[in-house]
Amino acid sequence: MDTSVNICGVEMKNPVTVASGTFGSGLEFSEFVDISKLGAVTTKGVANQPWQGNPTPRIAETYGGMMNAVGLQNPGIEEFIKTDLKFLKDKDTKVIVNVCGHSVKDYVEVVERLSDEDVDLLEINVSCPNVKEGGIAFGVDPQALNNITKEIKAKAKQPVIMKLSPNVTDITEMARAAVDGGADALSLINTLTGMKIDINRRCFAVANKTGGVSGPAIKPIAVRMVYQVAHAVDVPIIGMGGIQSAEDAIEFIMAGATAVSIGTANFHDPYVTEKVIKGIEDFMEKNNIETLDEIRKCL
């Protein structure tokens, strides 16, 4: 039985990684999780300069999940390399760095700075607001997505994963725009935009008014989008959105994902990643599955 998967020439020992922003860069979870057992660690988002993030409150519980408006708070690329990458350097796992920015130049600066670092894959968060275009997110405009993908690919030394936003009319249009721009792989879905109102205090539950909804409530939407994209483009996909168990992860793989990312579940069960890995192994053994290729995109 072989649980390994290959994304753009990078071999992961199993298909499980973590969603950016839900695991730090591993340090916070290292007393609960053996980092070396993960197929990869996907780091928190990193920008060319420190970001303060949004005002508080930033997080609210919702039915079947949570809503966050953290605003990608991060210490900037230089501190990230000194602390986060230094921590991950000796861990026996692959490293996927999530990159964010407010302009193409911001993204490219981070990508270039990481070119000589011990990083396996780059995941580009295109749900950030494009300040040059009035604040619209890069990931909801196919031409903007295509352009930023081309610019990043021209400078990147590592394979590029474009992380797609679900806040669009046609996810396959966005997938094609990214792949036409040179994306080596895709990850989806990012959070869905939502709102919650505290009726007793007569105010918004998060200071930003809106936030990204994640957790089990969005899983059926995520599985559907992964399935659609897997049948629209021919690149590896990292599927995510509400995964809490091995069964959830296997659903994504059957829909067409090469690997899966676990996000919100880390907050209420810090051991969840290892449980999912073990559950996938048990499923494969029980069903005499030798490799995950046997069940990937089987529908």
XYZ file of C-alpha atoms in Angstrom:
299
model
C 0.000 0.000 0.000
C 1.419 3.345 -1.092
C -0.143 6.620 0.123
C 2.349 8.881 -1.667
C 1.233 11.478 -4.213
C 3.147 13.605 -6.685
C 2.463 17.283 -7.328
C 4.560 18.822 -10.094
C 7.496 16.518 -9.382
C 7.301 17.009 -5.612
C 6.558 13.683 -3.920
C 4.532 13.845 -0.704
C 4.525 10.751 1.536
C 0.737 11.070 1.833
C -1.905 13.437 0.411
C -2.530 15.444 3.591
C -1.444 19.032 4.142
C -2.994 21.929 6.072
C -4.858 24.991 4.882
C -2.926 28.235 5.068
C -3.740 30.309 8.129
C -5.044 27.398 10.203
C -1.766 25.813 11.294
C 0.670 28.703 11.522
C 3.781 27.187 10.013
C 3.654 24.168 12.284
C 5.353 25.517 15.404
C 2.077 26.128 17.250
C 0.902 22.558 16.554
C 4.196 20.719 17.007
C 3.350 19.600 20.568
C 0.211 17.870 19.241
C 1.240 16.716 15.762
C 4.344 14.936 14.510
C 5.020 17.370 11.653
C 7.085 14.759 9.822
C 3.981 12.589 9.381
C 2.269 15.198 7.191
C 2.591 15.037 3.434
C 3.346 18.756 3.504
C 2.987 21.841 5.662
C 1.315 24.792 3.985
C 2.448 27.907 5.802
C 0.468 30.957 6.810
C 0.308 33.683 4.185
C 3.415 35.824 3.789
C 3.732 39.250 2.151
C 6.666 41.424 1.120
C 6.094 43.656 4.180
C 4.505 43.026 7.609
C 0.699 43.193 7.597
C -1.205 44.230 10.706
C -4.411 42.501 9.683
C -7.958 43.640 10.371
C -9.350 45.176 13.580
C -10.892 42.874 16.189
C -13.138 40.989 16.616
C -11.921 38.856 13.732
C -13.556 35.457 14.272
C -17.124 34.297 14.790
C -18.702 30.853 15.043
C -21.341 29.951 12.453
C -23.586 26.925 11.947
C -21.321 24.146 10.772
C -18.162 26.220 10.745
C -16.623 29.585 11.416
C -16.101 32.977 9.835
C -12.812 34.821 9.940
C -11.626 38.262 8.920
C -8.069 38.095 10.235
C -6.788 39.968 7.203
C -3.711 37.814 6.594
C -1.732 39.281 9.478
C 1.902 38.262 9.019
C 5.392 39.459 9.964
C 6.653 39.903 6.402
C 8.998 37.790 4.298
C 12.271 38.481 6.112
C 10.975 37.504 9.561
C 9.130 34.561 7.996
C 12.384 33.187 6.578
C 14.188 33.668 9.903
C 11.558 31.966 12.032
C 9.045 29.852 10.115
C 11.304 28.422 7.422
C 14.061 27.883 9.965
C 11.644 25.809 12.079
C 10.519 23.720 9.075
C 14.021 23.182 7.710
C 14.743 20.013 9.697
C 11.250 18.534 9.473
C 10.804 15.510 7.218
C 7.956 16.969 5.199
C 7.448 19.105 2.121
C 6.983 22.865 2.497
C 4.355 24.845 0.617
C 4.590 28.608 1.182
C 1.408 30.637 0.810
C 2.065 34.040 -0.781
C -0.183 37.109 -0.545
C -0.016 40.699 -1.763
C -1.969 43.775 -2.826
C -0.320 44.196 -6.233
C 1.491 42.028 -8.751
C 4.748 43.647 -7.617
C 4.071 42.576 -4.009
C 3.628 38.939 -5.014
C 6.636 38.890 -7.321
C 8.918 40.328 -4.624
C 8.036 37.465 -2.254
C 8.348 34.832 -4.980
C 11.791 36.130 -5.961
C 12.919 36.274 -2.332
C 11.946 32.617 -1.885
C 13.737 31.442 -5.021
C 16.845 30.273 -3.144
C 15.095 29.082 0.016
C 14.324 25.475 0.945
C 10.741 25.602 -0.301
C 9.073 22.895 -2.403
C 5.958 24.620 -3.758
C 4.401 28.088 -3.819
C 0.673 28.584 -3.193
C -0.566 31.961 -4.410
C -3.526 33.451 -2.527
C -5.425 35.388 -5.182
C -8.307 36.273 -2.859
C -6.361 39.380 -1.802
C -7.737 42.781 -2.880
C -5.953 44.249 -5.901
C -5.236 47.837 -4.866
C -4.434 48.832 -8.449
C -7.933 47.821 -9.571
C -10.095 49.398 -6.881
C -9.829 46.550 -4.374
C -11.363 43.741 -6.451
C -9.746 40.390 -5.642
C -7.334 39.011 -8.261
C -9.120 35.671 -8.098
C -12.565 36.853 -9.233
C -11.477 38.366 -12.541
C -10.203 35.843 -15.129
C -7.974 38.341 -16.924
C -6.412 39.582 -13.677
C -5.880 35.977 -12.578
C -4.287 35.073 -15.895
C -2.001 38.130 -15.768
C -0.785 37.600 -12.219
C -0.164 33.912 -12.894
C 2.009 34.786 -15.898
C 3.982 37.377 -13.921
C 4.615 34.988 -11.036
C 5.540 32.062 -13.296
C 8.106 34.256 -15.060
C 9.979 34.712 -11.771
C 9.224 31.582 -9.717
C 11.864 28.888 -9.243
C 9.397 26.501 -7.568
C 6.176 25.083 -9.056
C 3.251 27.483 -8.676
C -0.137 26.524 -7.198
C -2.864 29.114 -7.726
C -5.432 29.063 -4.895
C -8.845 29.721 -6.391
C -11.632 31.765 -4.838
C -15.119 30.196 -4.834
C -16.742 33.643 -4.931
C -17.235 33.484 -8.695
C -19.966 32.495 -11.127
C -17.961 29.791 -12.946
C -15.034 28.152 -11.156
C -13.934 26.387 -14.355
C -13.436 29.729 -16.099
C -11.071 30.784 -13.335
C -9.261 27.436 -13.415
C -8.683 27.728 -17.157
C -7.468 31.319 -16.773
C -4.888 30.227 -14.202
C -3.715 27.204 -16.193
C -3.512 29.260 -19.404
C -1.330 31.671 -17.429
C 1.047 28.826 -16.569
C -0.177 27.515 -13.220
C 1.433 24.165 -12.419
C -1.347 23.178 -9.997
C -4.477 24.569 -8.359
C -5.831 24.547 -4.822
C -9.496 25.083 -4.018
C -11.569 26.274 -2.450
C -10.699 29.338 -0.441
C -13.365 30.637 1.954
C -16.826 31.813 0.899
C -17.712 35.414 1.754
C -20.324 35.630 4.523
C -21.774 37.860 7.208
C -23.096 37.393 10.751
C -25.017 39.905 12.854
C -25.222 39.901 16.630
C -28.900 40.717 17.129
C -28.545 41.443 20.856
C -25.746 43.951 20.425
C -27.074 45.119 17.043
C -23.672 44.968 15.432
C -21.647 42.832 13.066
C -20.036 39.761 14.603
C -16.664 40.695 13.064
C -15.361 44.248 12.769
C -14.762 43.842 9.041
C -18.542 43.260 8.552
C -17.857 40.340 6.206
C -15.513 37.392 6.574
C -14.482 34.104 5.033
C -16.755 31.187 5.925
C -15.092 27.803 6.329
C -15.813 24.447 7.908
C -18.151 21.484 7.249
C -20.977 23.696 5.945
C -19.008 24.515 2.787
C -17.766 20.972 2.024
C -20.447 20.006 -0.543
C -19.705 23.208 -2.462
C -15.967 22.515 -2.333
C -16.339 18.908 -3.513
C -18.523 20.081 -6.414
C -16.011 22.723 -7.465
C -13.060 20.302 -7.259
C -15.000 17.843 -9.425
C -15.780 20.536 -12.008
C -12.194 21.800 -12.147
C -10.740 18.272 -12.356
C -12.824 17.728 -15.486
C -11.966 21.134 -16.978
C -8.157 21.275 -16.674
C -5.351 18.734 -16.488
C -3.182 19.843 -13.562
C -2.895 18.513 -9.991
C -5.490 19.834 -7.549
C -5.249 20.271 -3.778
C -8.816 20.053 -2.505
C -10.017 21.735 0.669
C -13.134 22.993 2.376
C -14.645 21.444 5.498
C -12.511 18.301 5.711
C -12.828 16.746 9.174
C -12.280 13.035 8.547
C -10.668 10.495 6.247
C -14.059 9.995 4.600
C -14.183 13.705 3.742
C -10.637 13.579 2.338
C -11.419 10.522 0.223
C -14.472 12.294 -1.212
C -12.202 15.044 -2.521
C -9.772 12.506 -3.986
C -12.598 10.661 -5.741
C -13.772 14.019 -7.090
C -10.333 14.530 -8.641
C -7.993 15.990 -6.018
C -4.391 14.786 -5.857
C -3.969 16.020 -2.280
C -6.135 17.583 0.420
C -5.779 20.445 2.889
C -7.306 20.431 6.368
C -8.201 23.835 7.789
C -10.910 24.723 10.283
C -10.881 21.252 11.870
C -7.401 22.006 13.283
C -8.943 24.563 15.632
C -11.233 22.136 17.456
C -9.062 19.014 17.097
C -5.318 19.661 16.845
C -4.758 15.943 16.220
C -7.044 15.805 13.181
C -4.332 15.634 10.507
C -2.782 12.454 11.890
C -6.254 10.925 12.309
C -7.078 11.617 8.671
C -3.778 10.131 7.479
C -4.416 6.967 9.517
C -8.022 6.826 8.272
C -6.899 6.972 4.641
C -4.441 4.130 5.285
C -7.179 2.060 6.941
C -9.569 2.681 4.026
C -6.944 1.611 1.504
C -6.108 -1.538 3.448
C -9.771 -2.478 3.957
C -10.570 -2.020 0.264
C -7.338 -3.520 -1.144
C -6.304 -0.225 -2.716
C -2.613 -0.186 -3.616
C -2.291 3.482 -4.637
C -4.582 6.504 -4.510
C -4.507 6.654 -8.319
C -6.994 3.757 -8.230
C -9.716 5.949 -6.716
C -8.750 9.430 -7.887
C -11.285 10.994 -10.251
C -13.182 7.722 -10.302
C -16.561 9.333 -11.009
